PDB file of C-alpha atoms in Angstrom:
ATOM      1  CA  UNK A   1      -0.637-161.182  77.553  1.00 84.00           C
ATOM      2  CA  UNK A   2       1.073-160.879  80.407  1.00 84.00           C
ATOM      3  CA  UNK A   3       1.715-163.678  83.202  1.00 89.00           C
ATOM      4  CA  UNK A   4       1.769-163.006  87.118  1.00 89.00           C
ATOM      5  CA  UNK A   5       5.681-163.447  88.111  1.00 90.00           C
ATOM      6  CA  UNK A   6       5.448-162.643  91.882  1.00 92.00           C
ATOM      7  CA  UNK A   7       5.777-159.943  93.798  1.00 94.00           C
ATOM      8  CA  UNK A   8       8.678-157.100  94.546  1.00 91.00           C
ATOM      9  CA  UNK A   9       9.026-155.384  97.781  1.00 91.00           C
ATOM     10  CA  UNK A  10      10.831-151.751  97.561  1.00 90.00           C
ATOM     11  CA  UNK A  11      12.146-149.757 100.079  1.00 90.00           C
ATOM     12  CA  UNK A  12      15.196-147.956 101.297  1.00 89.00           C
ATOM     13  CA  UNK A  13      17.325-148.597 103.843  1.00 88.00           C
ATOM     14  CA  UNK A  14      17.370-146.682 107.193  1.00 89.00           C
ATOM     15  CA  UNK A  15      20.252-144.342 107.295  1.00 90.00           C
ATOM     16  CA  UNK A  16      21.116-144.350 103.781  1.00 90.00           C
ATOM     17  CA  UNK A  17      19.684-140.978 103.277  1.00 88.00           C
ATOM     18  CA  UNK A  18      21.442-139.443 105.663  1.00 90.00           C
ATOM     19  CA  UNK A  19      24.869-140.763 104.795  1.00 92.00           C
ATOM     20  CA  UNK A  20      24.342-139.432 100.696  1.00 91.00           C
ATOM     21  CA  UNK A  21      23.521-136.112 102.044  1.00 91.00           C
ATOM     22  CA  UNK A  22      26.529-136.295 104.506  1.00 93.00           C
ATOM     23  CA  UNK A  23      28.881-137.595 101.675  1.00 92.00           C
ATOM     24  CA  UNK A  24      27.402-134.573  99.336  1.00 91.00           C
ATOM     25  CA  UNK A  25      28.238-132.168 102.119  1.00 90.00           C
ATOM     26  CA  UNK A  26      32.045-133.754 101.755  1.00 92.00           C
ATOM     27  CA  UNK A  27      32.212-133.306  98.540  1.00 89.00           C
ATOM     28  CA  UNK A  28      31.072-129.499  98.453  1.00 88.00           C
ATOM     29  CA  UNK A  29      33.746-129.134 100.990  1.00 88.00           C
ATOM     30  CA  UNK A  30      36.604-131.038  98.857  1.00 89.00           C
ATOM     31  CA  UNK A  31      35.407-128.695  95.958  1.00 87.00           C
ATOM     32  CA  UNK A  32      35.547-125.483  97.916  1.00 84.00           C
ATOM     33  CA  UNK A  33      39.282-126.394  99.533  1.00 85.00           C
ATOM     34  CA  UNK A  34      40.407-126.900  96.130  1.00 85.00           C
ATOM     35  CA  UNK A  35      38.782-123.989  94.713  1.00 83.00           C
ATOM     36  CA  UNK A  36      36.840-125.595  92.120  1.00 78.00           C
ATOM     37  CA  UNK A  37      33.090-125.058  91.493  1.00 81.00           C
ATOM     38  CA  UNK A  38      30.877-126.594  93.794  1.00 79.00           C
ATOM     39  CA  UNK A  39      28.487-129.587  92.589  1.00 82.00           C
ATOM     40  CA  UNK A  40      25.251-128.667  92.385  1.00 87.00           C
ATOM     41  CA  UNK A  41      23.179-128.807  95.214  1.00 89.00           C
ATOM     42  CA  UNK A  42      21.897-132.360  96.429  1.00 89.00           C
ATOM     43  CA  UNK A  43      18.642-133.915  95.035  1.00 89.00           C
ATOM     44  CA  UNK A  44      17.248-135.949  97.514  1.00 86.00           C
ATOM     45  CA  UNK A  45      14.167-136.431  95.054  1.00 84.00           C
ATOM     46  CA  UNK A  46      16.596-137.731  92.111  1.00 84.00           C
ATOM     47  CA  UNK A  47      18.627-139.383  95.011  1.00 84.00           C
ATOM     48  CA  UNK A  48      15.450-141.625  95.949  1.00 79.00           C
ATOM     49  CA  UNK A  49      14.507-142.610  92.426  1.00 77.00           C
ATOM     50  CA  UNK A  50      18.188-144.675  92.463  1.00 78.00           C
ATOM     51  CA  UNK A  51      18.481-145.783  95.981  1.00 78.00           C
ATOM     52  CA  UNK A  52      15.973-148.512  95.871  1.00 80.00           C
ATOM     53  CA  UNK A  53      16.513-151.999  97.048  1.00 84.00           C
ATOM     54  CA  UNK A  54      14.084-154.657  96.199  1.00 85.00           C
ATOM     55  CA  UNK A  55      13.641-158.441  97.217  1.00 86.00           C
ATOM     56  CA  UNK A  56      11.367-160.463  94.904  1.00 90.00           C
ATOM     57  CA  UNK A  57       8.468-162.624  96.682  1.00 92.00           C
ATOM     58  CA  UNK A  58       6.321-165.868  95.382  1.00 92.00           C
ATOM     59  CA  UNK A  59       3.505-164.779  97.325  1.00 93.00           C
ATOM     60  CA  UNK A  60       1.735-162.017  98.291  1.00 93.00           C
ATOM     61  CA  UNK A  61       0.855-162.687 102.052  1.00 94.00           C
ATOM     62  CA  UNK A  62       5.148-163.063 102.340  1.00 94.00           C
ATOM     63  CA  UNK A  63       5.388-159.102 100.406  1.00 93.00           C
ATOM     64  CA  UNK A  64       2.973-157.957 102.654  1.00 95.00           C
ATOM     65  CA  UNK A  65       4.973-159.604 105.330  1.00 95.00           C
ATOM     66  CA  UNK A  66       8.147-157.932 104.433  1.00 93.00           C
ATOM     67  CA  UNK A  67       6.685-154.554 103.964  1.00 93.00           C
ATOM     68  CA  UNK A  68       5.241-154.128 107.269  1.00 95.00           C
ATOM     69  CA  UNK A  69       8.420-155.595 108.822  1.00 93.00           C
ATOM     70  CA  UNK A  70      10.992-152.946 106.513  1.00 92.00           C
ATOM     71  CA  UNK A  71       8.124-149.895 108.175  1.00 93.00           C
ATOM     72  CA  UNK A  72       9.141-151.051 111.444  1.00 94.00           C
ATOM     73  CA  UNK A  73      12.394-151.167 111.044  1.00 92.00           C
ATOM     74  CA  UNK A  74      12.543-147.487 109.501  1.00 92.00           C
ATOM     75  CA  UNK A  75      13.002-147.974 105.763  1.00 90.00           C
ATOM     76  CA  UNK A  76      11.816-145.298 103.732  1.00 86.00           C
ATOM     77  CA  UNK A  77       9.161-145.367 100.598  1.00 86.00           C
ATOM     78  CA  UNK A  78       8.025-148.912 101.273  1.00 91.00           C
ATOM     79  CA  UNK A  79       6.317-150.740  98.597  1.00 91.00           C
ATOM     80  CA  UNK A  80       4.887-153.465  96.553  1.00 93.00           C
ATOM     81  CA  UNK A  81       4.229-153.872  93.021  1.00 90.00           C
ATOM     82  CA  UNK A  82       3.308-156.843  91.263  1.00 91.00           C
ATOM     83  CA  UNK A  83       5.706-158.522  88.887  1.00 90.00           C
ATOM     84  CA  UNK A  84       4.410-159.499  85.175  1.00 89.00           C
ATOM     85  CA  UNK A  85       5.964-161.174  82.055  1.00 88.00           C
ATOM     86  CA  UNK A  86       4.504-159.973  78.811  1.00 87.00           C
ATOM     87  CA  UNK A  87       4.419-163.139  76.825  1.00 83.00           C
ATOM     88  CA  UNK A  88       3.254-163.645  73.031  1.00 74.00           C
TER      89      UNK A  88
END
């Protein structure tokens, strides 16, 4: 049996993806200057999985409003998930 614990809005803040790509580019340049092995190419899909930020809400209406505002503000991959807790 599980109990409803609210809603969670998740997404990626605007500009973070570009910052991560630039940081990877700088890392590649530093490795090249030092004569070392260059790092693996930037994996956007893997980065997106780890860069998600989330905010909890008790009401679904509040979560929906937050999602709409986040999309308007340019957030990426904005989603709403129901939070449930399994109880014995």
